[in-house]
């Protein structure tokens, strides 16, 4: 029996060629952006699926990255990579310490808070944003939520975020419900 294909995670997009020697401009989705260069096991997403690609050089350049694909040594060939997405197998991500999570692990979790003695559903994590001081959960209403409000909740484990339970699909927060 053949194994199933690994789950692929998009980590960046090729925005175009850089220079005349086959280098590419990369828009990295990783944080920090240089992590893009450290994963290995890169794959290009094409219509037919994913195909392996090997970067043999890369560095930060301005507000982005530039990288070189092994065997691509001219601008014309580099141009053919424009717009392609770069992905890695999910299992290429490093293991995190207990209590640490990838953002993607938190997206879709139901967010609950206490209102007196009652546990109240605020909504679910739509996405996270980075503010510099701390990350922020963007919580949107969902079926069963207390209201239709969108909430921005600081992701501060041990403070605002009191519990994350991936298996149960929930986050408990120390938050308040606005009264009209």
Coordinates of N, CA, C and O in Angstrom, one line a residue:
X1 N 0.8 -1.2 0.0 CA 0.0 0.0 0.0 C 0.9 1.2 0.0 O 1.8 1.4 0.8
X2 N 0.7 2.1 -0.9 CA 1.5 3.4 -1.0 C 1.1 4.3 0.1 O -0.1 4.4 0.5
X3 N 2.1 5.1 0.6 CA 1.8 6.1 1.7 C 1.1 7.3 1.1 O 1.3 7.5 -0.1
X4 N 0.4 8.0 1.9 CA -0.3 9.2 1.4 C 0.7 10.3 1.2 O 1.8 10.3 1.9
X5 N 0.4 11.2 0.4 CA 1.3 12.4 0.1 C 1.4 13.2 1.4 O 0.4 13.4 2.1
X6 N 2.6 13.8 1.7 CA 2.6 14.6 2.9 C 1.9 15.9 2.7 O 1.7 16.4 1.6
X7 N 1.4 16.5 3.8 CA 0.8 17.8 3.8 C 1.8 18.8 3.5 O 2.9 18.8 4.1
X8 N 1.6 19.7 2.5 CA 2.6 20.7 2.1 C 2.1 22.0 2.7 O 0.9 22.4 2.6
X9 N 3.1 22.8 3.2 CA 2.8 24.1 3.7 C 3.5 25.1 2.9 O 4.7 25.1 2.6
X10 N 2.8 26.1 2.4 CA 3.3 27.2 1.6 C 4.2 28.1 2.5 O 3.7 28.6 3.5
X11 N 5.4 28.3 2.1 CA 6.3 29.2 2.9 C 6.8 30.4 2.1 O 7.5 31.3 2.7
X12 N 6.4 30.6 0.9 CA 6.8 31.8 0.2 C 6.4 31.7 -1.3 O 5.8 30.7 -1.8
X13 N 6.7 32.8 -2.0 CA 6.3 32.9 -3.4 C 7.5 33.6 -4.1 O 8.1 34.5 -3.6
X14 N 7.7 33.1 -5.3 CA 8.8 33.7 -6.2 C 8.2 34.9 -6.9 O 7.2 34.7 -7.6
X15 N 8.7 36.1 -6.7 CA 8.1 37.3 -7.3 C 8.8 37.6 -8.6 O 8.2 38.5 -9.4
X16 N 9.9 37.1 -8.9 CA 10.6 37.4 -10.2 C 12.1 37.2 -10.2 O 12.6 36.8 -9.1
X17 N 12.7 37.4 -11.3 CA 14.2 37.2 -11.3 C 14.9 38.4 -10.6 O 14.3 39.5 -10.5
X18 N 16.1 38.1 -10.2 CA 17.0 39.1 -9.6 C 18.3 39.1 -10.3 O 19.0 38.1 -10.2
X19 N 18.7 40.1 -11.0 CA 19.9 40.1 -11.7 C 19.9 39.3 -12.9 O 18.9 38.8 -13.4
X20 N 21.1 39.0 -13.5 CA 21.2 38.3 -14.8 C 21.7 36.8 -14.6 O 21.9 36.1 -15.6
X21 N 22.1 36.4 -13.4 CA 22.7 35.1 -13.1 C 21.8 34.1 -12.6 O 22.2 33.1 -11.9
X22 N 20.5 34.2 -12.8 CA 19.5 33.2 -12.4 C 19.0 33.3 -10.9 O 18.3 32.3 -10.5
X23 N 19.3 34.3 -10.2 CA 18.8 34.5 -8.9 C 17.3 34.9 -8.9 O 16.9 35.5 -9.9
X24 N 16.6 34.6 -7.9 CA 15.2 34.9 -7.8 C 14.8 35.8 -6.6 O 15.5 35.6 -5.5
X25 N 13.9 36.7 -6.7 CA 13.3 37.4 -5.6 C 12.2 36.5 -4.9 O 11.4 36.0 -5.6
X26 N 12.3 36.4 -3.6 CA 11.4 35.6 -2.8 C 10.6 36.4 -1.8 O 11.2 37.2 -1.1
X27 N 9.3 36.3 -1.8 CA 8.5 36.8 -0.8 C 8.2 35.7 0.2 O 7.5 34.8 0.0
X28 N 8.9 35.8 1.4 CA 8.8 34.7 2.4 C 7.6 34.9 3.3 O 7.3 36.0 3.7
X29 N 6.9 33.8 3.6 CA 5.8 33.8 4.5 C 6.2 33.4 5.9 O 5.4 33.3 6.9
X30 N 7.5 33.1 6.1 CA 8.0 32.7 7.4 C 8.4 33.8 8.3 O 8.6 34.9 7.8
X31 N 8.5 33.5 9.6 CA 8.8 34.6 10.6 C 9.9 34.0 11.5 O 9.6 33.0 12.1
X32 N 11.1 34.5 11.5 CA 11.6 35.6 10.6 C 11.7 35.1 9.2 O 11.8 33.9 8.9
X33 N 11.8 36.0 8.2 CA 11.8 35.7 6.8 C 12.9 34.8 6.4 O 12.8 34.0 5.5
X34 N 14.1 34.9 7.1 CA 15.3 34.1 6.8 C 15.0 32.6 7.0 O 15.8 31.8 6.5
X35 N 14.0 32.3 7.8 CA 13.8 30.8 8.1 C 13.5 30.1 6.7 O 13.7 28.9 6.6
X36 N 12.9 30.8 5.8 CA 12.7 30.2 4.5 C 13.9 29.5 4.0 O 13.8 28.4 3.4
X37 N 15.1 30.1 4.1 CA 16.3 29.5 3.6 C 16.8 28.3 4.4 O 17.6 27.5 3.9
X38 N 16.3 28.1 5.6 CA 16.9 27.0 6.4 C 16.1 25.7 6.3 O 16.6 24.7 6.9
X39 N 15.0 25.7 5.7 CA 14.2 24.4 5.8 C 14.7 23.3 4.9 O 14.8 22.2 5.4
X40 N 15.1 23.6 3.7 CA 15.4 22.5 2.8 C 14.1 21.8 2.4 O 13.0 22.3 2.8
X41 N 14.2 20.7 1.7 CA 13.0 20.0 1.2 C 12.0 20.9 0.5 O 10.8 20.7 0.7
X42 N 12.5 21.9 -0.2 CA 11.6 22.9 -0.9 C 10.9 22.2 -2.0 O 11.5 21.3 -2.7
X43 N 9.7 22.6 -2.3 CA 9.0 22.1 -3.5 C 8.3 23.3 -4.2 O 7.9 24.2 -3.5
X44 N 8.2 23.2 -5.5 CA 7.5 24.2 -6.3 C 6.0 23.7 -6.5 O 5.9 22.5 -6.8
X45 N 5.1 24.6 -6.3 CA 3.7 24.2 -6.6 C 3.4 24.6 -8.0 O 3.5 25.7 -8.4
X46 N 3.0 23.6 -8.8 CA 2.6 23.8 -10.1 C 1.2 23.1 -10.3 O 0.7 22.5 -9.4
X47 N 0.6 23.3 -11.5 CA -0.7 22.8 -11.7 C -0.8 21.3 -11.4 O -1.8 20.8 -10.8
X48 N 0.2 20.5 -11.7 CA 0.1 19.1 -11.5 C 0.5 18.6 -10.1 O 0.5 17.4 -9.9
X49 N 0.8 19.5 -9.3 CA 1.2 19.1 -7.9 C 2.5 19.8 -7.5 O 2.7 21.0 -7.9
X50 N 3.3 19.1 -6.7 CA 4.5 19.7 -6.2 C 5.7 18.9 -6.8 O 5.7 17.7 -6.9
X51 N 6.8 19.7 -7.1 CA 8.0 19.1 -7.5 C 9.2 19.7 -6.7 O 9.2 20.9 -6.4
X52 N 10.2 18.8 -6.4 CA 11.3 19.3 -5.6 C 12.1 20.3 -6.3 O 12.2 20.4 -7.6
X53 N 12.7 21.2 -5.5 CA 13.6 22.3 -6.1 C 14.7 22.4 -5.0 O 14.5 22.2 -3.8
X54 N 15.9 22.8 -5.5 CA 17.0 22.9 -4.6 C 17.6 24.3 -4.7 O 18.0 24.8 -5.8
X55 N 17.5 25.1 -3.6 CA 18.2 26.4 -3.6 C 19.6 26.1 -3.1 O 19.8 25.5 -2.1
X56 N 20.6 26.7 -3.8 CA 22.0 26.5 -3.4 C 22.6 27.8 -2.9 O 23.8 27.8 -2.6
X57 N 21.8 28.8 -2.7 CA 22.3 30.0 -2.1 C 21.1 31.0 -1.8 O 20.1 30.8 -2.5
X58 N 21.3 31.8 -0.9 CA 20.2 32.7 -0.5 C 20.6 33.7 0.5 O 21.6 33.4 1.3
X59 N 20.0 34.9 0.5 CA 20.3 35.9 1.5 C 19.2 36.9 1.6 O 18.4 37.0 0.7
X60 N 19.2 37.7 2.7 CA 18.3 38.8 2.8 C 18.8 39.9 1.9 O 20.0 40.1 1.7
X61 N 17.8 40.5 1.2 CA 18.1 41.6 0.3 C 17.0 42.7 0.4 O 15.9 42.4 0.0
X62 N 17.4 43.8 1.0 CA 16.3 44.9 1.2 C 15.3 44.4 2.1 O 15.6 43.9 3.2
X63 N 14.0 44.4 1.7 CA 12.9 44.0 2.5 C 12.5 42.6 2.2 O 11.4 42.1 2.7
X64 N 13.3 41.9 1.4 CA 12.9 40.5 1.1 C 14.1 39.6 1.0 O 15.1 39.9 1.7
X65 N 14.0 38.5 0.3 CA 15.1 37.5 0.1 C 15.4 37.4 -1.3 O 14.5 37.6 -2.2
X66 N 16.6 37.0 -1.6 CA 16.9 36.5 -3.0 C 17.6 35.1 -2.8 O 18.2 34.9 -1.8
X67 N 17.3 34.3 -3.7 CA 17.8 32.9 -3.7 C 18.2 32.4 -5.0 O 17.7 32.9 -6.0
X68 N 19.1 31.4 -5.1 CA 19.5 30.9 -6.4 C 19.1 29.4 -6.4 O 19.4 28.6 -5.5
X69 N 18.5 29.0 -7.5 CA 18.1 27.6 -7.8 C 19.3 26.9 -8.4 O 19.8 27.4 -9.4
X70 N 19.7 25.8 -7.9 CA 20.8 25.0 -8.5 C 20.5 24.7 -9.9 O 19.4 24.3 -10.3
X71 N 21.4 25.1 -10.8 CA 21.3 24.8 -12.2 C 20.6 25.9 -13.0 O 20.5 25.8 -14.3
X72 N 20.1 26.9 -12.4 CA 19.5 28.0 -13.1 C 20.5 29.2 -13.1 O 20.7 29.8 -12.0
X73 N 21.1 29.5 -14.2 CA 22.2 30.4 -14.3 C 21.9 31.6 -15.2 O 22.9 32.3 -15.6
X74 N 20.7 31.8 -15.7 CA 20.5 33.0 -16.5 C 19.1 33.6 -16.2 O 18.2 32.9 -15.7
X75 N 18.9 34.8 -16.5 CA 17.7 35.5 -16.2 C 16.5 35.0 -16.9 O 15.4 34.9 -16.4
X76 N 16.6 34.5 -18.1 CA 15.5 34.0 -18.9 C 14.9 32.8 -18.2 O 13.7 32.7 -18.1
X77 N 15.7 31.9 -17.8 CA 15.2 30.7 -17.1 C 14.7 31.0 -15.8 O 13.6 30.5 -15.4
X78 N 15.3 32.0 -15.1 CA 14.8 32.4 -13.8 C 13.4 33.0 -13.9 O 12.5 32.9 -13.1
X79 N 13.1 33.7 -15.0 CA 11.8 34.4 -15.3 C 10.7 33.3 -15.3 O 9.6 33.6 -14.9
X80 N 11.0 32.1 -15.7 CA 10.0 31.0 -15.8 C 9.5 30.6 -14.4 O 8.4 29.9 -14.3
X81 N 10.1 31.0 -13.3 CA 9.7 30.7 -12.0 C 8.8 31.8 -11.4 O 8.2 31.6 -10.3
X82 N 8.6 32.9 -12.0 CA 7.8 34.0 -11.5 C 6.4 33.5 -11.1 O 5.8 32.9 -11.9
X83 N 6.0 33.9 -9.9 CA 4.6 33.6 -9.5 C 4.4 32.2 -8.9 O 3.4 32.0 -8.3
X84 N 5.5 31.4 -8.9 CA 5.3 30.1 -8.3 C 5.4 30.1 -6.8 O 6.2 30.9 -6.2
X85 N 4.7 29.2 -6.2 CA 4.7 29.1 -4.7 C 5.7 28.1 -4.3 O 5.8 27.0 -5.0
X86 N 6.4 28.3 -3.2 CA 7.3 27.4 -2.6 C 6.7 26.8 -1.4 O 6.2 27.5 -0.5
X87 N 6.8 25.5 -1.2 CA 6.2 24.8 -0.1 C 7.2 23.8 0.5 O 8.2 23.4 -0.2
X88 N 7.0 23.4 1.7 CA 7.7 22.3 2.3 C 6.8 21.3 2.9 O 5.6 21.6 3.2
X89 N 7.2 20.1 3.1 CA 6.4 19.1 3.8 C 6.2 19.5 5.2 O 7.1 20.1 5.9
X90 N 5.0 19.3 5.8 CA 4.7 19.7 7.1 C 5.7 19.1 8.1 O 6.1 19.8 9.1
X91 N 6.2 17.9 7.9 CA 7.1 17.3 8.9 C 8.5 17.9 8.8 O 9.4 17.6 9.6
X92 N 8.7 18.9 7.9 CA 10.0 19.6 7.9 C 10.1 20.7 8.9 O 11.2 21.2 9.2
X93 N 8.9 21.1 9.5 CA 8.9 22.1 10.5 C 9.6 21.6 11.8 O 9.4 20.4 12.2
X94 N 10.3 22.4 12.5 CA 11.0 22.0 13.7 C 9.9 21.7 14.8 O 8.8 22.4 14.8
X95 N 10.2 20.7 15.7 CA 9.3 20.5 16.8 C 9.4 21.7 17.8 O 10.5 22.2 18.0
X96 N 8.2 22.0 18.3 CA 8.2 23.2 19.3 C 8.2 22.6 20.7 O 7.8 21.5 21.0
X97 N 8.6 23.5 21.6 CA 8.6 23.1 23.0 C 7.1 23.1 23.5 O 6.3 23.7 22.9
X98 N 6.9 22.4 24.6 CA 5.5 22.3 25.1 C 5.0 23.7 25.4 O 5.8 24.6 25.9
X99 N 3.8 24.0 25.0 CA 3.2 25.3 25.3 C 3.5 26.3 24.1 O 2.9 27.4 24.1
X100 N 4.3 25.9 23.1 CA 4.5 26.8 22.0 C 3.6 26.2 20.8 O 3.4 25.0 20.7
X101 N 3.2 27.1 19.9 CA 2.3 26.7 18.9 C 2.6 27.5 17.6 O 3.0 28.6 17.7
X102 N 2.4 26.8 16.5 CA 2.5 27.5 15.2 C 1.2 28.3 15.1 O 0.1 27.8 15.5
X103 N 1.2 29.4 14.4 CA 0.0 30.2 14.2 C -1.1 29.3 13.6 O -2.3 29.4 13.9
X104 N -0.7 28.5 12.6 CA -1.7 27.7 11.9 C -2.4 26.8 12.8 O -3.5 26.4 12.5
X105 N -1.8 26.4 13.9 CA -2.4 25.5 14.9 C -3.5 26.2 15.6 O -4.4 25.5 16.1
X106 N -3.4 27.5 15.8 CA -4.4 28.2 16.5 C -5.6 28.7 15.7 O -6.7 28.9 16.2
X107 N -5.4 28.8 14.4 CA -6.5 29.2 13.5 C -7.6 28.2 13.5 O -7.4 27.0 13.4
X108 N -8.9 28.7 13.7 CA -10.0 27.8 13.7 C -10.4 27.4 15.1 O -11.5 26.8 15.3
X109 N -9.6 27.6 16.1 CA -9.9 27.2 17.5 C -11.0 28.1 18.0 O -11.1 29.3 17.8
X110 N -11.9 27.5 18.8 CA -13.0 28.3 19.5 C -12.4 29.0 20.7 O -11.6 28.4 21.4
X111 N -12.8 30.2 20.9 CA -12.3 31.1 21.9 C -13.4 31.3 23.0 O -14.5 31.8 22.6
X112 N -13.1 30.9 24.2 CA -14.1 31.0 25.3 C -13.6 31.9 26.4 O -12.3 32.0 26.6
X113 N -14.5 32.5 27.1 CA -14.1 33.3 28.3 C -15.2 33.0 29.4 O -16.2 32.5 29.1
X114 N -14.9 33.5 30.6 CA -15.8 33.3 31.7 C -16.6 34.6 31.8 O -16.0 35.7 31.7
X115 N -17.9 34.5 32.0 CA -18.8 35.6 32.3 C -19.5 35.3 33.6 O -20.5 34.6 33.5
X116 N -18.9 35.7 34.7 CA -19.5 35.2 36.0 C -19.1 33.7 36.1 O -18.0 33.4 36.0
X117 N -20.1 32.9 36.4 CA -19.9 31.5 36.5 C -20.0 30.7 35.2 O -19.8 29.5 35.1
X118 N -20.4 31.5 34.1 CA -20.7 30.9 32.8 C -19.5 30.9 31.9 O -18.8 31.9 31.8
X119 N -19.4 29.8 31.1 CA -18.3 29.8 30.1 C -19.0 30.3 28.8 O -20.1 29.8 28.4
X120 N -18.5 31.3 28.1 CA -19.1 32.0 27.0 C -18.2 31.8 25.8 O -17.0 32.0 25.8
X121 N -18.8 31.4 24.6 CA -18.1 31.3 23.4 C -18.1 32.7 22.7 O -19.1 33.3 22.4
X122 N -16.8 33.2 22.5 CA -16.7 34.5 21.9 C -16.6 34.4 20.3 O -17.0 35.3 19.6
X123 N -16.1 33.3 19.8 CA -16.0 33.1 18.4 C -14.9 32.2 18.1 O -14.5 31.4 19.0
X124 N -14.3 32.2 16.9 CA -13.2 31.4 16.6 C -12.0 32.2 16.0 O -12.3 33.3 15.4
X125 N -10.8 31.7 16.2 CA -9.6 32.4 15.7 C -9.7 32.4 14.2 O -9.6 31.3 13.6
X126 N -9.7 33.6 13.5 CA -9.7 33.7 12.1 C -8.3 33.7 11.6 O -7.9 33.0 10.7
X127 N -7.4 34.5 12.2 CA -6.0 34.6 11.9 C -5.3 35.4 13.0 O -6.0 35.8 14.0
X128 N -4.0 35.5 13.0 CA -3.3 36.2 13.9 C -2.5 37.4 13.2 O -2.2 37.3 12.0
X129 N -2.2 38.4 14.0 CA -1.4 39.5 13.4 C -0.3 39.8 14.4 O -0.4 39.6 15.6
X130 N 0.8 40.3 13.9 CA 2.0 40.6 14.6 C 2.0 42.1 14.8 O 1.8 42.9 13.8
X131 N 2.1 42.6 16.0 CA 2.0 44.0 16.3 C 3.4 44.6 16.7 O 3.5 45.8 16.8
X132 N 4.3 43.7 17.0 CA 5.6 44.2 17.5 C 5.7 43.9 19.0 O 6.6 43.2 19.5
X133 N 4.7 44.4 19.8 CA 4.7 44.1 21.2 C 4.3 42.7 21.5 O 4.9 42.0 22.4
X134 N 3.3 42.2 20.9 CA 2.8 40.8 21.0 C 1.9 40.5 19.8 O 1.5 41.3 19.1
X135 N 1.7 39.2 19.7 CA 0.8 38.7 18.6 C -0.6 39.0 19.1 O -0.9 39.1 20.3
X136 N -1.6 39.0 18.1 CA -3.0 39.3 18.4 C -3.8 38.3 17.7 O -3.7 38.0 16.5
X137 N -4.8 37.7 18.5 CA -5.8 36.8 17.9 C -6.9 37.6 17.3 O -7.4 38.5 18.0
X138 N -7.2 37.4 16.1 CA -8.4 38.0 15.5 C -9.5 37.0 15.6 O -9.5 35.9 14.9
X139 N -10.5 37.3 16.4 CA -11.6 36.3 16.8 C -12.9 36.8 16.1 O -13.3 37.9 16.4
X140 N -13.4 36.0 15.2 CA -14.6 36.3 14.5 C -15.8 35.5 15.1 O -15.6 34.4 15.5
X141 N -17.0 36.0 15.0 CA -18.2 35.3 15.5 C -18.3 34.0 14.7 O -17.9 33.9 13.5
X142 N -19.0 33.0 15.3 CA -19.3 31.8 14.6 C -20.6 31.2 15.2 O -21.2 31.9 16.1
X143 N -21.0 30.1 14.7 CA -22.3 29.5 15.2 C -22.2 29.3 16.7 O -21.2 28.7 17.2
X144 N -23.1 29.9 17.5 CA -23.1 29.7 18.9 C -22.4 30.8 19.7 O -22.4 30.8 20.9
X145 N -21.7 31.7 19.0 CA -21.0 32.8 19.7 C -22.0 33.8 20.4 O -23.1 33.9 19.9
X146 N -21.5 34.4 21.4 CA -22.3 35.3 22.2 C -22.9 36.5 21.4 O -24.0 37.0 21.7
X147 N -22.2 36.9 20.4 CA -22.6 38.1 19.6 C -21.9 38.0 18.2 O -21.2 37.0 17.9
X148 N -22.1 39.0 17.4 CA -21.5 39.0 16.1 C -20.2 39.9 16.0 O -19.7 40.2 15.0
X149 N -19.7 40.2 17.2 CA -18.5 41.1 17.3 C -17.2 40.4 16.8 O -17.1 39.2 17.1
X150 N -16.4 41.2 16.2 CA -15.0 40.7 15.9 C -14.2 41.3 17.1 O -14.3 42.4 17.4
X151 N -13.3 40.5 17.6 CA -12.5 40.9 18.7 C -11.0 40.7 18.4 O -10.6 39.7 17.8
X152 N -10.2 41.6 18.9 CA -8.7 41.6 18.8 C -8.2 41.3 20.2 O -8.4 42.1 21.1
X153 N -7.7 40.1 20.4 CA -7.3 39.7 21.8 C -5.8 39.4 21.8 O -5.3 38.6 21.0
X154 N -5.1 40.1 22.7 CA -3.6 39.9 22.7 C -3.3 38.4 23.0 O -3.9 37.8 23.9
X155 N -2.4 37.9 22.3 CA -2.0 36.5 22.6 C -0.8 36.6 23.6 O 0.3 36.7 23.3
X156 N -1.2 36.5 24.9 CA -0.3 36.6 26.0 C -0.5 35.4 26.9 O -1.3 35.4 27.8
X157 N 0.2 34.3 26.6 CA 0.0 33.1 27.4 C 0.3 33.3 28.8 O 1.3 34.0 29.2
X158 N -0.6 32.8 29.7 CA -0.4 33.0 31.1 C -1.0 34.3 31.6 O -1.1 34.5 32.8
X159 N -1.5 35.1 30.7 CA -2.1 36.4 31.1 C -3.5 36.4 30.4 O -4.4 35.9 31.0
X160 N -3.6 37.0 29.2 CA -4.8 37.0 28.5 C -5.3 35.6 28.1 O -6.4 35.2 28.2
X161 N -4.3 34.8 27.6 CA -4.6 33.5 27.1 C -4.3 32.5 28.3 O -3.1 32.4 28.7
X162 N -5.3 31.9 28.9 CA -5.2 31.1 30.1 C -5.0 29.6 29.8 O -4.4 28.9 30.6
X163 N -5.5 29.2 28.6 CA -5.4 27.8 28.2 C -5.5 27.6 26.7 O -6.4 28.2 26.1
X164 N -4.7 26.8 26.1 CA -4.8 26.3 24.8 C -4.9 24.8 24.8 O -4.0 24.2 25.3
X165 N -6.0 24.3 24.2 CA -6.1 22.8 24.1 C -6.4 22.5 22.7 O -7.6 22.6 22.2
X166 N -5.4 22.1 21.9 CA -5.5 21.8 20.5 C -6.4 20.6 20.3 O -7.2 20.6 19.4
X167 N -6.3 19.6 21.2 CA -7.2 18.4 21.0 C -8.7 18.7 21.1 O -9.5 18.2 20.4
X168 N -9.0 19.6 22.1 CA -10.4 20.0 22.3 C -10.8 21.1 21.3 O -12.0 21.4 21.2
X169 N -9.8 21.7 20.6 CA -10.1 22.8 19.7 C -10.5 24.1 20.3 O -11.4 24.8 19.8
X170 N -9.9 24.4 21.5 CA -10.3 25.6 22.1 C -9.2 26.4 22.8 O -8.1 25.8 23.1
X171 N -9.5 27.7 23.0 CA -8.6 28.6 23.7 C -9.5 29.3 24.7 O -10.6 29.7 24.4
X172 N -9.0 29.3 26.0 CA -9.7 30.0 27.0 C -8.9 31.3 27.3 O -7.7 31.3 27.3
X173 N -9.6 32.4 27.4 CA -9.0 33.7 27.6 C -9.6 34.4 28.8 O -10.8 34.2 29.1
X174 N -8.8 35.3 29.4 CA -9.3 36.2 30.4 C -9.7 37.5 29.7 O -8.8 38.3 29.4
X175 N -11.0 37.6 29.4 CA -11.4 38.7 28.5 C -12.8 39.1 29.1 O -13.4 38.4 29.9
X176 N -13.3 40.2 28.6 CA -14.6 40.7 29.0 C -15.5 40.8 27.8 O -15.1 40.9 26.7
X177 N -16.8 40.8 28.1 CA -17.8 40.9 27.1 C -18.3 42.3 27.2 O -18.8 42.8 28.3
X178 N -18.3 43.1 26.1 CA -18.8 44.5 26.2 C -20.3 44.5 26.3 O -21.0 43.7 25.7
X179 N -20.8 45.3 27.3 CA -22.2 45.4 27.5 C -22.7 46.6 26.7 O -22.0 47.7 26.7
X180 N -23.9 46.6 26.1 CA -24.4 47.7 25.4 C -25.0 48.7 26.4 O -25.5 48.4 27.4

